[in-house]
Every structure is written in structure tokens, then in C-alpha cells.
XYZ file of C-alpha atoms in Angstrom:
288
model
C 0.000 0.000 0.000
C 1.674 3.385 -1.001
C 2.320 5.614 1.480
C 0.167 8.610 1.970
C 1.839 11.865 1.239
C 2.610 14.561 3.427
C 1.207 17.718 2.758
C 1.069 21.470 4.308
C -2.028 24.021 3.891
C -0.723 27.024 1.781
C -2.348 29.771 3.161
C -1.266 33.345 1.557
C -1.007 36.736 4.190
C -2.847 38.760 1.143
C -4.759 38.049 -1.814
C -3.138 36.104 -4.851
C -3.290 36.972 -8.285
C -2.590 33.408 -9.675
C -4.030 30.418 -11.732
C -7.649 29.861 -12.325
C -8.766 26.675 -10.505
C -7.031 27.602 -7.174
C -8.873 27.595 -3.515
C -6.827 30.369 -2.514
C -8.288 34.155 -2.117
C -7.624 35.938 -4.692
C -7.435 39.802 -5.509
C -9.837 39.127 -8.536
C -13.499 38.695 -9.298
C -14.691 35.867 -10.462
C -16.482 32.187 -9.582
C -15.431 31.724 -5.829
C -17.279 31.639 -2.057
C -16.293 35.070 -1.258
C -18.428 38.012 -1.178
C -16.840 41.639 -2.150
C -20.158 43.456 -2.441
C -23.243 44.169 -4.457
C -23.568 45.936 -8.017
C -26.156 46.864 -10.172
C -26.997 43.805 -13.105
C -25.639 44.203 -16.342
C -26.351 41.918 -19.552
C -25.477 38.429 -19.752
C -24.912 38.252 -15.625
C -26.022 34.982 -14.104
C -29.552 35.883 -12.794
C -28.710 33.038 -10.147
C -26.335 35.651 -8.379
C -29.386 38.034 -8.107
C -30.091 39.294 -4.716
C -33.930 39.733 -4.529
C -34.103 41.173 -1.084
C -31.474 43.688 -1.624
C -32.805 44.456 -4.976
C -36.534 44.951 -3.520
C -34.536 47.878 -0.800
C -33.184 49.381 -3.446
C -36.001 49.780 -5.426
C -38.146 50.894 -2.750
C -35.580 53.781 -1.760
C -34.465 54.719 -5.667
C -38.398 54.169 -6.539
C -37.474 52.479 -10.064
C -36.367 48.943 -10.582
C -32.811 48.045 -9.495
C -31.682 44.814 -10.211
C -28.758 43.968 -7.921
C -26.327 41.548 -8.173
C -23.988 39.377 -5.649
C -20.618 39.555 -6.693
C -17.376 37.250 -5.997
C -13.453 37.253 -5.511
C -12.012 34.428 -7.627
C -10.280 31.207 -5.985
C -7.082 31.371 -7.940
C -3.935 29.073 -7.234
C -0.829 31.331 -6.008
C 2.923 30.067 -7.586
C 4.959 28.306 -5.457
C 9.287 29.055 -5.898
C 12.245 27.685 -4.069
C 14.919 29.090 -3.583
C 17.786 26.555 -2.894
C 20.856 27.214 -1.331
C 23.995 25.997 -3.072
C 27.095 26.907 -0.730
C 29.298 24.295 0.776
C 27.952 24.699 4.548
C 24.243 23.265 2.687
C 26.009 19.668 2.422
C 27.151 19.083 6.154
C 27.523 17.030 7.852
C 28.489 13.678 6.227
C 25.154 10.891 6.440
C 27.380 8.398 8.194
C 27.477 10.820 11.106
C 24.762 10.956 13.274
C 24.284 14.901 13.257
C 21.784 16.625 10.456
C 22.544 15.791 7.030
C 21.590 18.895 5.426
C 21.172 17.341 1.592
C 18.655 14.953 3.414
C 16.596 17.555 5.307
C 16.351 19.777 2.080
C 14.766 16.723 0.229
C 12.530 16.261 2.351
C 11.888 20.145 2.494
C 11.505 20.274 -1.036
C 9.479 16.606 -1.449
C 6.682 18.011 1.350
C 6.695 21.535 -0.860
C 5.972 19.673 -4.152
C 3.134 17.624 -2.732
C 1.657 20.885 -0.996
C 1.506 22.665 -4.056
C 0.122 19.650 -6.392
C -2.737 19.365 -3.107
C -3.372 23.534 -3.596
C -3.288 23.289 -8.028
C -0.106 25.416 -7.482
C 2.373 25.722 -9.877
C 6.058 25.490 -8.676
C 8.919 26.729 -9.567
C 13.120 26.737 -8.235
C 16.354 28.898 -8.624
C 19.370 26.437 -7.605
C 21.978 28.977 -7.965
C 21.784 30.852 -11.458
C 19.499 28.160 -12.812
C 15.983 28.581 -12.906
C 13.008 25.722 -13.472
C 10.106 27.943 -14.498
C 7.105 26.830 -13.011
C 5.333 23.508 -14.311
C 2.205 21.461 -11.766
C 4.324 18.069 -11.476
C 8.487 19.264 -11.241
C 11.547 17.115 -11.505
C 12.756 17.673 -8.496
C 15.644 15.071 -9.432
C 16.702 18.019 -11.938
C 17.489 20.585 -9.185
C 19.534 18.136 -7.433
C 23.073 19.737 -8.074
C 25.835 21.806 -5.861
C 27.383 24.670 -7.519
C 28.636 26.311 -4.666
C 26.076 29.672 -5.149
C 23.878 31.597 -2.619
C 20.301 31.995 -2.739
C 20.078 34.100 -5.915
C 17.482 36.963 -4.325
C 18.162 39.751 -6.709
C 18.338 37.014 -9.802
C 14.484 36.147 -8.830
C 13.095 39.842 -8.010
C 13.844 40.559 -11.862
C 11.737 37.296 -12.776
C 8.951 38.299 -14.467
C 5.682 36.963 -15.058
C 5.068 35.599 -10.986
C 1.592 37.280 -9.640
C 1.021 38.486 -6.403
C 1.130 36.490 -3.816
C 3.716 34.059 -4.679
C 5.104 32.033 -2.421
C 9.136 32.068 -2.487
C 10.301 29.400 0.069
C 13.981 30.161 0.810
C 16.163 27.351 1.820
C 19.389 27.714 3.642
C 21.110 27.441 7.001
C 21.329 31.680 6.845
C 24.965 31.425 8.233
C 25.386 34.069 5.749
C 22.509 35.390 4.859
C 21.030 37.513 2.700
C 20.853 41.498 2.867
C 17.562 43.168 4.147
C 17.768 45.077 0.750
C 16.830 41.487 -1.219
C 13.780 40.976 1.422
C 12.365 44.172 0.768
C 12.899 43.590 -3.089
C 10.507 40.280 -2.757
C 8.044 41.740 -0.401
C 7.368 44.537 -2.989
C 6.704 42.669 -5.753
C 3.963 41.757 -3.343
C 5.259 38.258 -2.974
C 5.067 36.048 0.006
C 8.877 35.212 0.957
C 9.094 32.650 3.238
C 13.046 32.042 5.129
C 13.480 28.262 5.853
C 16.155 27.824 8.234
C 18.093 24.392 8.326
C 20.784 24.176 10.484
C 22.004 20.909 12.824
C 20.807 20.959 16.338
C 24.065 20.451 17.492
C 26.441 21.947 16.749
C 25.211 24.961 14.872
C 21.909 25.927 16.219
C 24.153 24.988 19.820
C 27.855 23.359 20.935
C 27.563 19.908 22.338
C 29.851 19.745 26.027
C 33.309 18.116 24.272
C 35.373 20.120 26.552
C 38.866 18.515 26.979
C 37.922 15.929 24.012
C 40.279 15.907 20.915
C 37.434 15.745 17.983
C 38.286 15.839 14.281
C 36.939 19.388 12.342
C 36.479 18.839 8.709
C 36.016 22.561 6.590
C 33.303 22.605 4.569
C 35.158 22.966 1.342
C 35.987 19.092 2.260
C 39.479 20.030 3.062
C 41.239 17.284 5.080
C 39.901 16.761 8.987
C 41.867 18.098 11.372
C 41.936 17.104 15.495
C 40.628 20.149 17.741
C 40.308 20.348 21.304
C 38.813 22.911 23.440
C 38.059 23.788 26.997
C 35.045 23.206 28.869
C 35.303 27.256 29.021
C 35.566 27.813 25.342
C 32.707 25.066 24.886
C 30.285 27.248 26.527
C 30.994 30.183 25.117
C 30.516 28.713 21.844
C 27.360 26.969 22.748
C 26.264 30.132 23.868
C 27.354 31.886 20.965
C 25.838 29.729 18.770
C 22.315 29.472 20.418
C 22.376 33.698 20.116
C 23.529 33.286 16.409
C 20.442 31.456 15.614
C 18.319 33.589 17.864
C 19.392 36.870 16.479
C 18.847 34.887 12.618
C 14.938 34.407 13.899
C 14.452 38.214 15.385
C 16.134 39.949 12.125
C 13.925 37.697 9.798
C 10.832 38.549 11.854
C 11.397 42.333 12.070
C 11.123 42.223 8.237
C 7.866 41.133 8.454
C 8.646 37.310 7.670
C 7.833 33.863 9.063
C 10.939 31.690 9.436
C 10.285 27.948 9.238
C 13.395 26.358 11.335
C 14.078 23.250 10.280
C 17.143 20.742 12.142
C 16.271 17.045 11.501
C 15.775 15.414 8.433
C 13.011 13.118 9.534
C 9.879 13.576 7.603
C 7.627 13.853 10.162
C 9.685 16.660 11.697
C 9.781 18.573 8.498
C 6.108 18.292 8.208
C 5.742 19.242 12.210
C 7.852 22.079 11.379
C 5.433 23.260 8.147
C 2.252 22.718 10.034
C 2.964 25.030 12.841
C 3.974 27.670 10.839
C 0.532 27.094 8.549
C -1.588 26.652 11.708
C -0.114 30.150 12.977
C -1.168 31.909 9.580
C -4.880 30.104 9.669
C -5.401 31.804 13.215
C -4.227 35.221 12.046
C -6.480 34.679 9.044
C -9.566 33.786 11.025
């Protein structure tokens, strides 16, 4: 029996202008639940949308026959683009190790995004790098399965055209160098929907584990040759605590631009999705 999978409610902070046959709210009119108002009938409008009790007020008060008419926003399907991260840090730490393997967590980012956006009739797109998959309803993820050693190309995407408002950009990375406020503010006025997803390991990024006095081999992430390092119990804290502000200072600076960081540090898929669903359960209650 194949396994059922994972998904995540897409739920945009401001009206899309997308794909027809979306349930998302859009900025348009058109066939969906919605109301936006009343407006006087014109030719060829389906009489089934006519409000009699309204139009029987109206009359009354204009004392002539006014034929009023409910009218709609569209359900449109926002565009869904990730942004991957390419730089060596995005491939630590090795799978044999039993620490976050970062290639492993971003496929599973990436496999719960695809089956999201198939669930919401959302096309998706990615930028690995320079190299950009326009967007297409079933992508080959396989294709966008390559290091070339570049940052998440922000400035390369704001110039994309042809992406509506309210399209999601997920941006993977472990933001150990991350991007200028400048290339927020770019996406956020194109009216996207920019979305930081922050993957780092548990242990010794997002803190320090207590290996005080312990020689422990250091590989750089270039894959340079390993190298034994030893530090103090002293020099362990500091780091840890260093570390554990690092990640906290990350979370604030994304936040005071307005944006919703996802952090992400296992690769399990259950995790990932845990991860997801709280930050889509926090947008439904703002939305409600």
C-alpha cells in the first residue's frame, strides 16, 4: 500500500493573483465563495447571483427597478518558488554521522513543498543557484539536485517576471550568511510572500555539544582534510552560547522584516512536516 503523502495548507497573508482553478483568495473577481459586495446587473450576468431582497430595498428607496447583483473574488492558485541554497555549509555534515545531514533535510523540504503545491493546483517553480526551473504542476525535483557552490540568488528572482502576487518564495538555507535586508524588501514589494526556511544541525550549529577537553576531528566545509581540535570546557560554553544567540538573532532579524521563518534541524519527515504545520496553523489563526 503506497504511502500517503505529506502535505502542508498554503495559506497566503494577502490576496493572490494566480491560476484559475485555485482555492486560494484571490485579488480578482470571479467564480469563488467570497463576497466583495453588491452591483447593479448588467447583460449576460447569471440571474442566479441576483439578490432579490437587496434588490426589492433598493427599489423601494431609488423608486425604479434596481436589479442587484452578488458579486465574488475568484479562488485562484498562487505560484509556489524555491529558492535553494547551493554553498558548501548546505552539504554538512556527512550521512554516516549521526548529526543533520543537510542534503537529506532539504529533500525532504523540497518533497513536502511539491506535494503541498500539487494538493493547492499550485504551480512550482526553483532557482538552484543561477538556474531557474520555471514553473510547471508536477516538477523534476531530481533536476534541481546539483551543488554549484552559489547563494540563494534573491536579486536574480526579483527581476523574474511573469510571478503574480502572492507568490510564495520558500527560501532554503542554514542563513549562516545570509542575505541582505535590501533582497527581502525587493521580494516583499513585488507583493510576494517570501518565506526564510532555516536548516541548520541541532548540534552543533543551532548549539555546541559539552566536548570540553575531548580531541574531535573538524572537517572545513570545502571538504578540506579533517583536522583534530580540542577545546576547553570554558571555550565550549561560550561557543554553545554563541551559537544558540547566532540562531536567535537569525529568527528576530527575519521577523522584524515582516517574515515567518520555518526552522528546520532534523531530516526526519515527520519533523519537516511538524515544522510546516505550525507555521501554517499560525497563519490560519491570524487569518480567522
Amino acid at each position: 500500500m503506497r504511502e500517503h503523502a505529506r502535505t502542508v495548507a498554503l495559506l497566503p497573508r494577502r490576496r493572490v493573483h494566480g491560476t484559475p482553478l485555485g482555492d486560494m483568495r484571490s485579488g480578482r473577481r470571479g467564480d469563488g465563495a467570497e463576497l466583495v459586495g453588491l452591483r447593479d446587473y448588467r447583460r449576460g450576468d447569471d440571474l442566479r447571483r441576483l439578490d432579490q431582497r437587496a434588490s426589492a430595498r433598493a427599489s423601494r428607496a431609488r423608486g425604479e427597478d434596481v436589479l442587484l447583483v452578488r458579486e465574488f473574488y475568484a479562488e485562484e492558485a498562487a505560484r509556489v518558488v524555491v529558492v535553494l541554497d547551493r554553498r558548501s555549509s548546505m552539504r554538512l555534515f556527512p550521512g554516516a554521522l549521526p548529526w543533520l545531514h543537510k542534503p537529506d533535510a532539504v529533500r525532504e523540504i523540497v518533497k513536502l513543498l511539491v506535494s503541498s503545491a500539487f494538493e493547492a493546483r499550485a504551480p512550482m517553480a526553483c532557482l538552484a543557484g543561477a538556474t531557474w526551473w520555471p514553473p510547471a504542476r508536477r516538477p523534476r525535483t531530481e533536476d534541481w539536485e546539483h551543488d554549484d557552490g552559489s547563494p540563494p540568488a534573491l536579486a536574480e528572482l526579483a527581476r523574474t517576471p511573469r510571478l503574480g502576487k502572492g507568490t510564495f518564495v520558500f527560501v532554503v538555507s542554514d542563513f549562516l550568511e545570509p542575505p541582505s535586508a535590501d533582497d527581502w524588501w525587493r521580494l516583499l514589494a513585488r507583493g510576494w510572500d517570501p518565506v526564510p526556511v532555516v536548516v541548520q544541525d541541532p548540534t552543533w550549529e543551532q548549539s555546541f555539544p559539552d566536548v570540553g577537553g575531548v580531541p574531535f576531528p573538524v572537517a572545513e566545509a570545502d571538504g578540506s582534510r579533517p583536522r583534530l581540535v580540542r577545546v576547553t570546557r570554558s571555550e565550549a560554553r561560550a561557543l554553545r552560547r554563541s551559537h544558540e544567540a547566532r540562531l536567535r538573532a537569525i529568527l528576530e532579524r527575519l521577523r522584524s522584516l515582516t517574515l515567518e521563518p520555518v526552522s528546520i534541524g532534523t531530516a526526519d519527515p515527520a519533523g519537516v512536516h511538524l515544522a510546516f504545520h505550525r507555521w501554517s496553523a499560525a497563519r490560519g489563526g491570524r487569518l480567522r
